[in-house]
Each structure stands twice: as structure tokens, then as C-alpha cells.
PDB file of C-alpha atoms and ligand atoms in Angstrom:
ATOM      1  CA  UNK G   1       0.000   0.000   0.000  1.00 46.00           C
ATOM      2  CA  UNK G   2       1.275   3.519  -0.682  1.00 52.00           C
ATOM      3  CA  UNK G   3       0.460   6.581   1.461  1.00 55.00           C
ATOM      4  CA  UNK G   4      -2.826   7.155  -0.268  1.00 67.00           C
ATOM      5  CA  UNK G   5      -4.195   3.641   0.224  1.00 90.00           C
ATOM      6  CA  UNK G   6      -6.045   2.487   3.280  1.00 95.00           C
ATOM      7  CA  UNK G   7      -7.922  -0.594   4.380  1.00 96.00           C
ATOM      8  CA  UNK G   8     -11.563  -0.590   5.383  1.00 97.00           C
ATOM      9  CA  UNK G   9     -13.769  -3.442   6.542  1.00 97.00           C
ATOM     10  CA  UNK G  10     -14.713  -4.146   2.893  1.00 97.00           C
ATOM     11  CA  UNK G  11     -11.124  -4.187   1.609  1.00 97.00           C
ATOM     12  CA  UNK G  12      -8.620  -1.692   0.241  1.00 97.00           C
ATOM     13  CA  UNK G  13      -9.302   1.836  -1.034  1.00 98.00           C
ATOM     14  CA  UNK G  14      -7.049   3.883  -3.295  1.00 97.00           C
ATOM     15  CA  UNK G  15      -7.135   7.670  -3.752  1.00 97.00           C
ATOM     16  CA  UNK G  16      -7.676   8.626  -7.395  1.00 97.00           C
ATOM     17  CA  UNK G  17      -7.280  12.112  -8.904  1.00 97.00           C
ATOM     18  CA  UNK G  18     -10.121  13.207 -11.224  1.00 97.00           C
ATOM     19  CA  UNK G  19     -10.121  15.722 -14.090  1.00 96.00           C
ATOM     20  CA  UNK G  20     -11.354  18.671 -11.994  1.00 96.00           C
ATOM     21  CA  UNK G  21      -8.408  17.987  -9.597  1.00 97.00           C
ATOM     22  CA  UNK G  22     -10.690  16.741  -6.844  1.00 96.00           C
ATOM     23  CA  UNK G  23     -10.074  13.273  -5.484  1.00 96.00           C
ATOM     24  CA  UNK G  24     -12.217  10.177  -5.265  1.00 97.00           C
ATOM     25  CA  UNK G  25     -11.669   6.642  -3.952  1.00 98.00           C
ATOM     26  CA  UNK G  26     -11.451   3.366  -5.812  1.00 98.00           C
ATOM     27  CA  UNK G  27     -12.923   0.465  -3.841  1.00 98.00           C
ATOM     28  CA  UNK G  28     -11.313  -2.958  -4.058  1.00 97.00           C
ATOM     29  CA  UNK G  29     -14.521  -4.696  -2.900  1.00 97.00           C
ATOM     30  CA  UNK G  30     -16.692  -3.138  -5.638  1.00 98.00           C
ATOM     31  CA  UNK G  31     -13.771  -2.708  -8.092  1.00 98.00           C
ATOM     32  CA  UNK G  32     -15.079   0.725  -9.014  1.00 98.00           C
ATOM     33  CA  UNK G  33     -14.377   4.423  -8.409  1.00 98.00           C
ATOM     34  CA  UNK G  34     -16.797   6.345  -6.203  1.00 98.00           C
ATOM     35  CA  UNK G  35     -17.079   9.115  -8.836  1.00 97.00           C
ATOM     36  CA  UNK G  36     -16.748   9.806 -12.512  1.00 95.00           C
ATOM     37  CA  UNK G  37     -13.154  10.513 -13.509  1.00 96.00           C
ATOM     38  CA  UNK G  38     -14.542  13.574 -15.331  1.00 95.00           C
ATOM     39  CA  UNK G  39     -14.558  15.277 -11.899  1.00 96.00           C
ATOM     40  CA  UNK G  40     -15.695  14.137  -8.459  1.00 97.00           C
ATOM     41  CA  UNK G  41     -16.698  17.598  -7.189  1.00 98.00           C
ATOM     42  CA  UNK G  42     -18.292  18.630 -10.475  1.00 97.00           C
ATOM     43  CA  UNK G  43     -20.244  15.403 -10.667  1.00 97.00           C
ATOM     44  CA  UNK G  44     -21.524  15.769  -7.102  1.00 98.00           C
ATOM     45  CA  UNK G  45     -22.606  19.379  -7.613  1.00 98.00           C
ATOM     46  CA  UNK G  46     -24.228  18.633 -10.970  1.00 98.00           C
ATOM     47  CA  UNK G  47     -26.038  15.382 -10.181  1.00 98.00           C
ATOM     48  CA  UNK G  48     -26.943  15.984  -6.578  1.00 98.00           C
ATOM     49  CA  UNK G  49     -26.735  19.504  -5.085  1.00 98.00           C
ATOM     50  CA  UNK G  50     -28.114  21.147  -8.236  1.00 98.00           C
ATOM     51  CA  UNK G  51     -29.883  18.058  -9.620  1.00 98.00           C
ATOM     52  CA  UNK G  52     -32.060  17.960  -6.477  1.00 98.00           C
ATOM     53  CA  UNK G  53     -32.359  21.784  -6.313  1.00 97.00           C
ATOM     54  CA  UNK G  54     -31.190  21.774  -2.687  1.00 97.00           C
ATOM     55  CA  UNK G  55     -30.573  25.572  -2.369  1.00 96.00           C
ATOM     56  CA  UNK G  56     -34.046  26.315  -3.754  1.00 95.00           C
ATOM     57  CA  UNK G  57     -35.729  23.730  -1.532  1.00 96.00           C
ATOM     58  CA  UNK G  58     -34.018  25.241   1.518  1.00 96.00           C
ATOM     59  CA  UNK G  59     -35.352  28.694   0.635  1.00 94.00           C
ATOM     60  CA  UNK G  60     -38.860  27.276   0.867  1.00 95.00           C
ATOM     61  CA  UNK G  61     -38.659  25.129   3.998  1.00 97.00           C
ATOM     62  CA  UNK G  62     -36.753  22.470   5.948  1.00 97.00           C
ATOM     63  CA  UNK G  63     -34.926  19.815   3.949  1.00 98.00           C
ATOM     64  CA  UNK G  64     -34.567  16.179   4.957  1.00 98.00           C
ATOM     65  CA  UNK G  65     -31.940  14.796   2.603  1.00 98.00           C
ATOM     66  CA  UNK G  66     -31.062  11.118   2.134  1.00 98.00           C
ATOM     67  CA  UNK G  67     -27.779  10.155   0.475  1.00 99.00           C
ATOM     68  CA  UNK G  68     -27.459   6.545  -0.675  1.00 98.00           C
ATOM     69  CA  UNK G  69     -23.728   5.902  -0.186  1.00 98.00           C
ATOM     70  CA  UNK G  70     -21.482   8.186   1.909  1.00 98.00           C
ATOM     71  CA  UNK G  71     -18.217   7.043   0.200  1.00 98.00           C
ATOM     72  CA  UNK G  72     -15.458   9.648   0.699  1.00 98.00           C
ATOM     73  CA  UNK G  73     -18.036  12.236   1.858  1.00 98.00           C
ATOM     74  CA  UNK G  74     -18.197  14.442  -1.256  1.00 98.00           C
ATOM     75  CA  UNK G  75     -21.990  14.626  -1.142  1.00 98.00           C
ATOM     76  CA  UNK G  76     -21.821  16.172   2.324  1.00 98.00           C
ATOM     77  CA  UNK G  77     -18.925  18.565   1.721  1.00 98.00           C
ATOM     78  CA  UNK G  78     -20.086  19.811  -1.689  1.00 98.00           C
ATOM     79  CA  UNK G  79     -23.587  20.426  -0.341  1.00 98.00           C
ATOM     80  CA  UNK G  80     -22.292  22.395   2.638  1.00 98.00           C
ATOM     81  CA  UNK G  81     -19.779  24.362   0.523  1.00 97.00           C
ATOM     82  CA  UNK G  82     -22.499  25.463  -1.856  1.00 96.00           C
ATOM     83  CA  UNK G  83     -24.983  26.358   0.885  1.00 96.00           C
ATOM     84  CA  UNK G  84     -22.435  28.387   2.884  1.00 95.00           C
ATOM     85  CA  UNK G  85     -22.429  30.944   0.047  1.00 89.00           C
ATOM     86  CA  UNK G  86     -26.089  31.815   0.796  1.00 83.00           C
ATOM     87  CA  UNK G  87     -26.890  30.402   4.233  1.00 76.00           C
ATOM     88  CA  UNK G  88     -30.280  28.712   4.400  1.00 73.00           C
ATOM     89  CA  UNK G  89     -33.109  30.079   6.468  1.00 83.00           C
ATOM     90  CA  UNK G  90     -34.373  26.571   7.185  1.00 96.00           C
ATOM     91  CA  UNK G  91     -32.758  23.527   8.792  1.00 97.00           C
ATOM     92  CA  UNK G  92     -31.068  20.797   6.783  1.00 97.00           C
ATOM     93  CA  UNK G  93     -31.018  17.221   8.078  1.00 98.00           C
ATOM     94  CA  UNK G  94     -28.510  15.229   6.016  1.00 98.00           C
ATOM     95  CA  UNK G  95     -28.788  11.434   6.435  1.00 98.00           C
ATOM     96  CA  UNK G  96     -26.240   9.285   4.622  1.00 98.00           C
ATOM     97  CA  UNK G  97     -26.026   5.476   4.349  1.00 98.00           C
ATOM     98  CA  UNK G  98     -22.723   3.588   4.414  1.00 98.00           C
ATOM     99  CA  UNK G  99     -21.660  -0.042   4.739  1.00 98.00           C
ATOM    100  CA  UNK G 100     -18.057   0.654   5.690  1.00 98.00           C
ATOM    101  CA  UNK G 101     -17.513   2.772   8.857  1.00 98.00           C
ATOM    102  CA  UNK G 102     -13.799   3.103   8.025  1.00 98.00           C
ATOM    103  CA  UNK G 103     -14.784   5.390   5.133  1.00 98.00           C
ATOM    104  CA  UNK G 104     -16.406   7.820   7.558  1.00 98.00           C
ATOM    105  CA  UNK G 105     -13.303   7.818   9.774  1.00 98.00           C
ATOM    106  CA  UNK G 106     -11.056   8.290   6.721  1.00 97.00           C
ATOM    107  CA  UNK G 107     -13.201  11.151   5.384  1.00 97.00           C
ATOM    108  CA  UNK G 108     -13.124  12.918   8.764  1.00 97.00           C
ATOM    109  CA  UNK G 109      -9.343  12.511   8.983  1.00 96.00           C
ATOM    110  CA  UNK G 110      -8.755  13.760   5.450  1.00 95.00           C
ATOM    111  CA  UNK G 111     -11.229  16.620   5.404  1.00 93.00           C
ATOM    112  CA  UNK G 112     -11.092  19.023   8.343  1.00 91.00           C
ATOM    113  CA  UNK G 113     -12.846  21.855   6.505  1.00 96.00           C
ATOM    114  CA  UNK G 114     -15.064  23.743   8.923  1.00 97.00           C
ATOM    115  CA  UNK G 115     -18.307  25.463   8.054  1.00 97.00           C
ATOM    116  CA  UNK G 116     -20.006  28.422   9.664  1.00 95.00           C
ATOM    117  CA  UNK G 117     -23.486  26.923   9.515  1.00 96.00           C
ATOM    118  CA  UNK G 118     -22.986  23.181   9.204  1.00 97.00           C
ATOM    119  CA  UNK G 119     -21.211  20.471  11.204  1.00 98.00           C
ATOM    120  CA  UNK G 120     -17.834  19.443   9.860  1.00 97.00           C
ATOM    121  CA  UNK G 121     -16.898  15.804   9.317  1.00 98.00           C
ATOM    122  CA  UNK G 122     -14.498  16.047  12.268  1.00 97.00           C
ATOM    123  CA  UNK G 123     -17.467  16.823  14.564  1.00 97.00           C
ATOM    124  CA  UNK G 124     -19.018  13.398  13.902  1.00 98.00           C
ATOM    125  CA  UNK G 125     -19.386  11.233  17.015  1.00 98.00           C
ATOM    126  CA  UNK G 126     -19.863   7.495  16.817  1.00 98.00           C
ATOM    127  CA  UNK G 127     -22.939   5.943  18.484  1.00 98.00           C
ATOM    128  CA  UNK G 128     -24.244   2.434  18.995  1.00 97.00           C
ATOM    129  CA  UNK G 129     -27.653   1.452  20.317  1.00 94.00           C
ATOM    130  CA  UNK G 130     -28.751  -2.164  19.988  1.00 92.00           C
ATOM    131  CA  UNK G 131     -28.367  -3.172  16.343  1.00 89.00           C
ATOM    132  CA  UNK G 132     -28.007   0.396  15.157  1.00 94.00           C
ATOM    133  CA  UNK G 133     -24.636   2.074  14.636  1.00 97.00           C
ATOM    134  CA  UNK G 134     -24.318   5.658  13.401  1.00 98.00           C
ATOM    135  CA  UNK G 135     -22.236   8.847  13.354  1.00 98.00           C
ATOM    136  CA  UNK G 136     -23.927  12.142  14.215  1.00 98.00           C
ATOM    137  CA  UNK G 137     -23.094  15.845  14.515  1.00 98.00           C
ATOM    138  CA  UNK G 138     -25.121  19.038  14.786  1.00 98.00           C
ATOM    139  CA  UNK G 139     -24.467  22.754  14.244  1.00 97.00           C
ATOM    140  CA  UNK G 140     -26.956  25.662  14.287  1.00 95.00           C
ATOM    141  CA  UNK G 141     -29.914  23.306  13.883  1.00 96.00           C
ATOM    142  CA  UNK G 142     -28.341  21.499  10.907  1.00 97.00           C
ATOM    143  CA  UNK G 143     -27.785  17.790  11.520  1.00 98.00           C
ATOM    144  CA  UNK G 144     -25.518  15.257   9.830  1.00 98.00           C
ATOM    145  CA  UNK G 145     -26.105  11.531  10.380  1.00 98.00           C
ATOM    146  CA  UNK G 146     -24.308   8.590   8.767  1.00 98.00           C
ATOM    147  CA  UNK G 147     -26.036   5.249   9.319  1.00 98.00           C
ATOM    148  CA  UNK G 148     -23.704   2.258   9.272  1.00 98.00           C
ATOM    149  CA  UNK G 149     -24.669  -1.097   7.784  1.00 98.00           C
ATOM    150  CA  UNK G 150     -26.617  -2.434   4.825  1.00 98.00           C
ATOM    151  CA  UNK G 151     -28.915   0.389   3.755  1.00 98.00           C
ATOM    152  CA  UNK G 152     -31.815  -2.009   3.153  1.00 98.00           C
ATOM    153  CA  UNK G 153     -31.757  -3.002   6.803  1.00 97.00           C
ATOM    154  CA  UNK G 154     -30.639   0.156   8.596  1.00 97.00           C
ATOM    155  CA  UNK G 155     -32.901   2.631   6.790  1.00 98.00           C
ATOM    156  CA  UNK G 156     -36.207   1.022   7.943  1.00 97.00           C
ATOM    157  CA  UNK G 157     -34.848   0.687  11.494  1.00 96.00           C
ATOM    158  CA  UNK G 158     -33.862   4.360  11.560  1.00 96.00           C
ATOM    159  CA  UNK G 159     -37.097   5.557   9.984  1.00 97.00           C
ATOM    160  CA  UNK G 160     -39.115   3.625  12.559  1.00 95.00           C
ATOM    161  CA  UNK G 161     -37.236   5.423  15.322  1.00 93.00           C
ATOM    162  CA  UNK G 162     -36.893   8.980  13.942  1.00 93.00           C
ATOM    163  CA  UNK G 163     -39.777   9.077  11.448  1.00 95.00           C
ATOM    164  CA  UNK G 164     -38.115  11.210   8.730  1.00 94.00           C
ATOM    165  CA  UNK G 165     -39.839  12.236   5.515  1.00 97.00           C
ATOM    166  CA  UNK G 166     -37.236  12.888   2.835  1.00 98.00           C
ATOM    167  CA  UNK G 167     -37.697  15.609   0.224  1.00 98.00           C
ATOM    168  CA  UNK G 168     -34.263  15.152  -1.384  1.00 98.00           C
ATOM    169  CA  UNK G 169     -32.563  11.873  -2.337  1.00 99.00           C
ATOM    170  CA  UNK G 170     -29.028  11.570  -3.693  1.00 98.00           C
ATOM    171  CA  UNK G 171     -29.207   8.083  -5.253  1.00 98.00           C
ATOM    172  CA  UNK G 172     -25.448   7.421  -5.413  1.00 98.00           C
ATOM    173  CA  UNK G 173     -24.475   3.768  -4.881  1.00 98.00           C
ATOM    174  CA  UNK G 174     -21.895   2.095  -7.100  1.00 98.00           C
ATOM    175  CA  UNK G 175     -23.134   1.124 -10.580  1.00 98.00           C
ATOM    176  CA  UNK G 176     -26.227  -1.074 -11.026  1.00 97.00           C
ATOM    177  CA  UNK G 177     -23.904  -3.836 -12.246  1.00 96.00           C
ATOM    178  CA  UNK G 178     -21.702  -3.769  -9.139  1.00 97.00           C
ATOM    179  CA  UNK G 179     -24.254  -2.680  -6.517  1.00 97.00           C
ATOM    180  CA  UNK G 180     -27.622  -3.998  -7.852  1.00 97.00           C
ATOM    181  CA  UNK G 181     -29.495  -4.314  -4.545  1.00 97.00           C
ATOM    182  CA  UNK G 182     -29.560  -0.521  -4.194  1.00 98.00           C
ATOM    183  CA  UNK G 183     -31.167  -0.128  -7.637  1.00 98.00           C
ATOM    184  CA  UNK G 184     -33.978  -2.672  -7.387  1.00 98.00           C
ATOM    185  CA  UNK G 185     -37.718  -2.113  -7.544  1.00 98.00           C
ATOM    186  CA  UNK G 186     -37.901  -3.067  -3.839  1.00 98.00           C
ATOM    187  CA  UNK G 187     -35.253  -0.470  -2.962  1.00 98.00           C
ATOM    188  CA  UNK G 188     -37.134   2.270  -4.812  1.00 98.00           C
ATOM    189  CA  UNK G 189     -40.368   1.191  -3.078  1.00 98.00           C
ATOM    190  CA  UNK G 190     -38.602   1.634   0.248  1.00 98.00           C
ATOM    191  CA  UNK G 191     -37.351   5.096  -0.762  1.00 98.00           C
ATOM    192  CA  UNK G 192     -40.878   6.028  -1.819  1.00 98.00           C
ATOM    193  CA  UNK G 193     -42.265   4.917   1.537  1.00 98.00           C
ATOM    194  CA  UNK G 194     -39.992   7.326   3.433  1.00 98.00           C
ATOM    195  CA  UNK G 195     -40.364  10.280   1.042  1.00 98.00           C
ATOM    196  CA  UNK G 196     -42.541  13.373   0.964  1.00 98.00           C
ATOM    197  CA  UNK G 197     -44.857  14.081  -1.982  1.00 97.00           C
ATOM    198  CA  UNK G 198     -42.527  16.865  -3.232  1.00 98.00           C
ATOM    199  CA  UNK G 199     -39.328  14.744  -3.151  1.00 98.00           C
ATOM    200  CA  UNK G 200     -36.700  14.990  -5.896  1.00 98.00           C
ATOM    201  CA  UNK G 201     -34.440  11.972  -6.394  1.00 98.00           C
ATOM    202  CA  UNK G 202     -31.457  12.361  -8.721  1.00 98.00           C
ATOM    203  CA  UNK G 203     -28.853   9.910  -9.967  1.00 98.00           C
ATOM    204  CA  UNK G 204     -26.062   9.593 -12.506  1.00 98.00           C
ATOM    205  CA  UNK G 205     -27.440   6.393 -14.029  1.00 98.00           C
ATOM    206  CA  UNK G 206     -29.782   6.361 -17.003  1.00 98.00           C
ATOM    207  CA  UNK G 207     -29.860   2.614 -17.521  1.00 97.00           C
ATOM    208  CA  UNK G 208     -33.099   0.980 -18.632  1.00 98.00           C
ATOM    209  CA  UNK G 209     -33.096  -1.595 -15.817  1.00 98.00           C
ATOM    210  CA  UNK G 210     -32.983   1.067 -13.089  1.00 98.00           C
ATOM    211  CA  UNK G 211     -35.509   3.362 -14.774  1.00 98.00           C
ATOM    212  CA  UNK G 212     -37.895   0.407 -15.105  1.00 98.00           C
ATOM    213  CA  UNK G 213     -37.346  -0.430 -11.430  1.00 98.00           C
ATOM    214  CA  UNK G 214     -38.168   3.171 -10.452  1.00 98.00           C
ATOM    215  CA  UNK G 215     -41.232   3.183 -12.682  1.00 98.00           C
ATOM    216  CA  UNK G 216     -42.562  -0.090 -11.266  1.00 98.00           C
ATOM    217  CA  UNK G 217     -42.031   1.280  -7.762  1.00 98.00           C
ATOM    218  CA  UNK G 218     -44.256   4.262  -8.593  1.00 98.00           C
ATOM    219  CA  UNK G 219     -41.738   7.014  -9.439  1.00 98.00           C
ATOM    220  CA  UNK G 220     -42.172   9.546 -12.262  1.00 98.00           C
ATOM    221  CA  UNK G 221     -39.084   9.529 -14.439  1.00 98.00           C
ATOM    222  CA  UNK G 222     -37.382  12.551 -15.942  1.00 97.00           C
ATOM    223  CA  UNK G 223     -34.551  12.353 -18.425  1.00 97.00           C
ATOM    224  CA  UNK G 224     -31.807  14.851 -17.594  1.00 97.00           C
ATOM    225  CA  UNK G 225     -28.631  15.613 -19.509  1.00 97.00           C
ATOM    226  CA  UNK G 226     -25.639  13.899 -17.889  1.00 96.00           C
ATOM    227  CA  UNK G 227     -22.440  15.629 -16.772  1.00 93.00           C
ATOM    228  CA  UNK G 228     -20.155  16.837 -19.591  1.00 91.00           C
ATOM    229  CA  UNK G 229     -20.023  14.173 -22.334  1.00 91.00           C
ATOM    230  CA  UNK G 230     -22.495  11.840 -20.580  1.00 92.00           C
ATOM    231  CA  UNK G 231     -25.717  11.842 -22.594  1.00 94.00           C
ATOM    232  CA  UNK G 232     -28.262  11.260 -19.843  1.00 97.00           C
ATOM    233  CA  UNK G 233     -28.878  11.000 -16.135  1.00 98.00           C
ATOM    234  CA  UNK G 234     -32.141  10.405 -14.280  1.00 98.00           C
ATOM    235  CA  UNK G 235     -34.308  12.492 -12.002  1.00 98.00           C
ATOM    236  CA  UNK G 236     -37.461  11.093 -10.392  1.00 98.00           C
ATOM    237  CA  UNK G 237     -40.405  12.491  -8.433  1.00 98.00           C
ATOM    238  CA  UNK G 238     -43.650  11.276  -6.879  1.00 98.00           C
ATOM    239  CA  UNK G 239     -45.957  13.951  -8.293  1.00 97.00           C
ATOM    240  CA  UNK G 240     -46.466  15.431 -11.748  1.00 96.00           C
ATOM    241  CA  UNK G 241     -47.069  13.999 -15.199  1.00 94.00           C
ATOM    242  CA  UNK G 242     -45.356  10.818 -16.346  1.00 95.00           C
ATOM    243  CA  UNK G 243     -43.406  11.431 -19.589  1.00 96.00           C
ATOM    244  CA  UNK G 244     -45.008   8.869 -21.872  1.00 95.00           C
ATOM    245  CA  UNK G 245     -42.221   9.119 -24.462  1.00 96.00           C
ATOM    246  CA  UNK G 246     -39.863   7.760 -21.776  1.00 97.00           C
ATOM    247  CA  UNK G 247     -42.334   5.071 -20.686  1.00 97.00           C
ATOM    248  CA  UNK G 248     -42.868   3.948 -24.281  1.00 97.00           C
ATOM    249  CA  UNK G 249     -39.132   3.736 -24.853  1.00 97.00           C
ATOM    250  CA  UNK G 250     -38.707   1.682 -21.656  1.00 98.00           C
ATOM    251  CA  UNK G 251     -41.590  -0.621 -22.610  1.00 97.00           C
ATOM    252  CA  UNK G 252     -40.089  -1.240 -26.043  1.00 98.00           C
ATOM    253  CA  UNK G 253     -36.942  -2.680 -24.435  1.00 98.00           C
ATOM    254  CA  UNK G 254     -36.678  -6.325 -23.399  1.00 98.00           C
ATOM    255  CA  UNK G 255     -34.309  -5.395 -20.539  1.00 97.00           C
ATOM    256  CA  UNK G 256     -36.006  -6.223 -17.238  1.00 96.00           C
ATOM    257  CA  UNK G 257     -36.423  -3.975 -14.227  1.00 97.00           C
ATOM    258  CA  UNK G 258     -33.872  -4.719 -11.527  1.00 97.00           C
ATOM    259  CA  UNK G 259     -35.815  -6.718  -8.971  1.00 95.00           C
ATOM    260  CA  UNK G 260     -34.600  -8.520  -5.842  1.00 93.00           C
ATOM    261  CA  UNK G 261     -35.890 -11.746  -7.411  1.00 89.00           C
ATOM    262  CA  UNK G 262     -33.530 -11.435 -10.418  1.00 83.00           C
ATOM    263  CA  UNK G 263     -30.442 -10.289  -8.503  1.00 79.00           C
ATOM    264  CA  UNK G 264     -27.917 -12.972  -7.610  1.00 71.00           C
ATOM    265  CA  UNK G 265     -26.765 -12.205  -4.049  1.00 62.00           C
TER     266      UNK G 265
HETATM  267  C1  LIG X   1     -20.364   5.765  -5.195  1.00 66.41           C
HETATM  268  S1  LIG X   1     -19.960   5.666  -3.505  1.00 66.41           S
HETATM  269  C2  LIG X   1     -20.763   7.090  -2.812  1.00 66.41           C
HETATM  270  C3  LIG X   1     -20.063   8.394  -3.057  1.00 66.41           C
HETATM  271  C4  LIG X   1     -20.556   9.510  -2.149  1.00 66.41           C
HETATM  272  N1  LIG X   1     -21.958   9.773  -2.366  1.00 66.41           N
HETATM  273  C5  LIG X   1     -19.760  10.757  -2.321  1.00 66.41           C
HETATM  274  O1  LIG X   1     -20.256  11.707  -2.961  1.00 66.41           O
HETATM  275  O2  LIG X   1     -18.617  10.811  -1.850  1.00 66.41           O
HETATM  276  C6  LIG X   1     -21.072   4.381  -2.989  1.00 66.41           C
HETATM  277  C7  LIG X   1     -20.984   4.042  -1.523  1.00 66.41           C
HETATM  278  O3  LIG X   1     -22.093   3.180  -1.203  1.00 66.41           O
HETATM  279  C8  LIG X   1     -21.691   2.258  -0.217  1.00 66.41           C
HETATM  280  N2  LIG X   1     -22.595   1.098  -0.252  1.00 66.41           N
HETATM  281  C9  LIG X   1     -22.644   0.115  -1.182  1.00 66.41           C
HETATM  282  N3  LIG X   1     -23.581  -0.808  -0.875  1.00 66.41           N
HETATM  283  C10 LIG X   1     -24.176  -0.380   0.267  1.00 66.41           C
HETATM  284  C11 LIG X   1     -25.211  -0.889   1.085  1.00 66.41           C
HETATM  285  N4  LIG X   1     -25.856  -2.030   0.773  1.00 66.41           N
HETATM  286  N5  LIG X   1     -25.557  -0.204   2.187  1.00 66.41           N
HETATM  287  C12 LIG X   1     -24.921   0.960   2.522  1.00 66.41           C
HETATM  288  N6  LIG X   1     -23.921   1.493   1.772  1.00 66.41           N
HETATM  289  C13 LIG X   1     -23.540   0.844   0.665  1.00 66.41           C
HETATM  290  C14 LIG X   1     -20.269   1.915  -0.629  1.00 66.41           C
HETATM  291  O4  LIG X   1     -19.526   1.376   0.458  1.00 66.41           O
HETATM  292  C15 LIG X   1     -19.743   3.258  -1.146  1.00 66.41           C
HETATM  293  O5  LIG X   1     -19.018   3.950  -0.162  1.00 66.41           O
END
């Protein structure tokens, strides 16, 4: 291992430089980078902070944000950096999901940036209560929580206890090929169950199997231009008009929706 590598509970991670000079991590377990090599910061701002219209949502009321996959913590830091420029009048609760707790410790060690209005990663304190393990920090009414464990198990446990109602979802696991359980119809049904009617979910993927899974779970699909040379990404909501051109295109494909019954665990 060189200086940039470290070992988590899922295996090794390697720091990788991306085209906008921000860094991401490559995961040995998933054999994939956490971000597009076109730019980790740019991708996060484009797909998530702006894709979910977080600054606008915070002008209008409190935001309960769910991030699927904490990784090296770019979702958190890019969101806070952008919001610091025009501090929100309403509270932001940022809940992230992560299998590997070592990533949270690494991110806190390697990013000591402090914010005027938001908790920094170094403020995170580790907690354990029964089956539930999480990191939590709070500043000026803004809360950051990282739930540890398999998202499919820990999210329902957490929601039962704290009863959140998400109006922003950063759908950012590894690719559907490498991380299929977090792209299945059942996963999107779960996300729907814990979301508010005005939720915006955004993701980098535009694959047919994930769009079909979202559709079957009751989401309304929007095609969005992808970052830089990427043709498309996906945004989804629970209210509004379904785009029948997209539905027709999906129906004309023989590719099946990702479903827990057709995923080999
Ligand atoms: C693409 S990375 C997330 C990048 C992160 N959003 C960021 O901006 O830095 C995906 C993350 O999802 C986590 N993950 C994968 N499967 C998971 C699961 N079943 N439950 C919770 N986390 C999972 C991985 O460990 C990885 O850190």
C-alpha cells in the first residue's frame, strides 16, 4: 500500500485524482471508483446539489436529505460548501447510508474543513444502540447523520425510530452492475415509503433496468442531460405527469427492471 491507500472493513481503497483535480476513492470490494473521472466535485454538484435543487428547496422550507452511499463524503462537503455561500433560512437534516464505517473515519481525517453553519466531518461522534450504529453531529440546527450497515436493513430501522420524511434523495451507490441491490424495484419502493410528496431523487445512471425499477415502484421519471459528455442522467419524483415518451421507450426494451428476485446475491 502507498500513502494514499487504506484498508476498510470491505477491503482496500485507493485515492484517485479526477479531471477537476478533486479526489475520489477506488474500492477494491466493488472494483469501481466512487465518482466519474470527469470530476468528483463537479459530478456531485451537478447530479446531486443542483440536480435535487437543494438551495431552492431550503429557501422554501426544511430539507430532509437522504444520500445513498457516503463514500469519501463528497456529497456532504459539496452540499455544505455550496450552501455556505447563501446560508439557508431553514434547517437541513442530512442522512447518509454507508456499509463501511472506516470510510467515515477516513473522510473525517482527510477533510477538516469547517463550516459556519454546518457540522464538519471532524465533529461526527460514533454511536451504537442495539443493532443500530451511526455517526452524528449538529451545528446551528443542521444535523448530519451517517447510518452504518446495509442500507436495506438500517434505513427502515432508523425511519421507525426517527420518522423522517425525505424531500431530497441523492441516489449514489456504485453502478447497477456492481451494486444492484440498491437499484432494485424493492429499494425504490422503500425510498418512496420514506419520502414526501414533493421529493426529488437524482442519480447519474440512465440505464433501462434502473428506470424500469423506479417506474414499477411508482416514481415519475425525468430524463436529464448527464455531466459533460455523458448523454443522460435520471431524475425522479412522486408527483407530476409521467413522460409517456420515456415510458414507451422503456416498454419497447426487453431489458427487465432490476428486482430482488432477479439479482444474484
Ligand atoms: C459511489 S460511492 C458514494 C459516493 C458519495 N456519495 C460521495 O459523494 O462521496 C457508494 C458508496 O455506497 C456504499 N454502499 C454500497 N452498498 C451499500 C449498502 N448495501 N448499504 C450501505 N452502503 C452501501 C459503498 O460502500 C460506497 O461507499
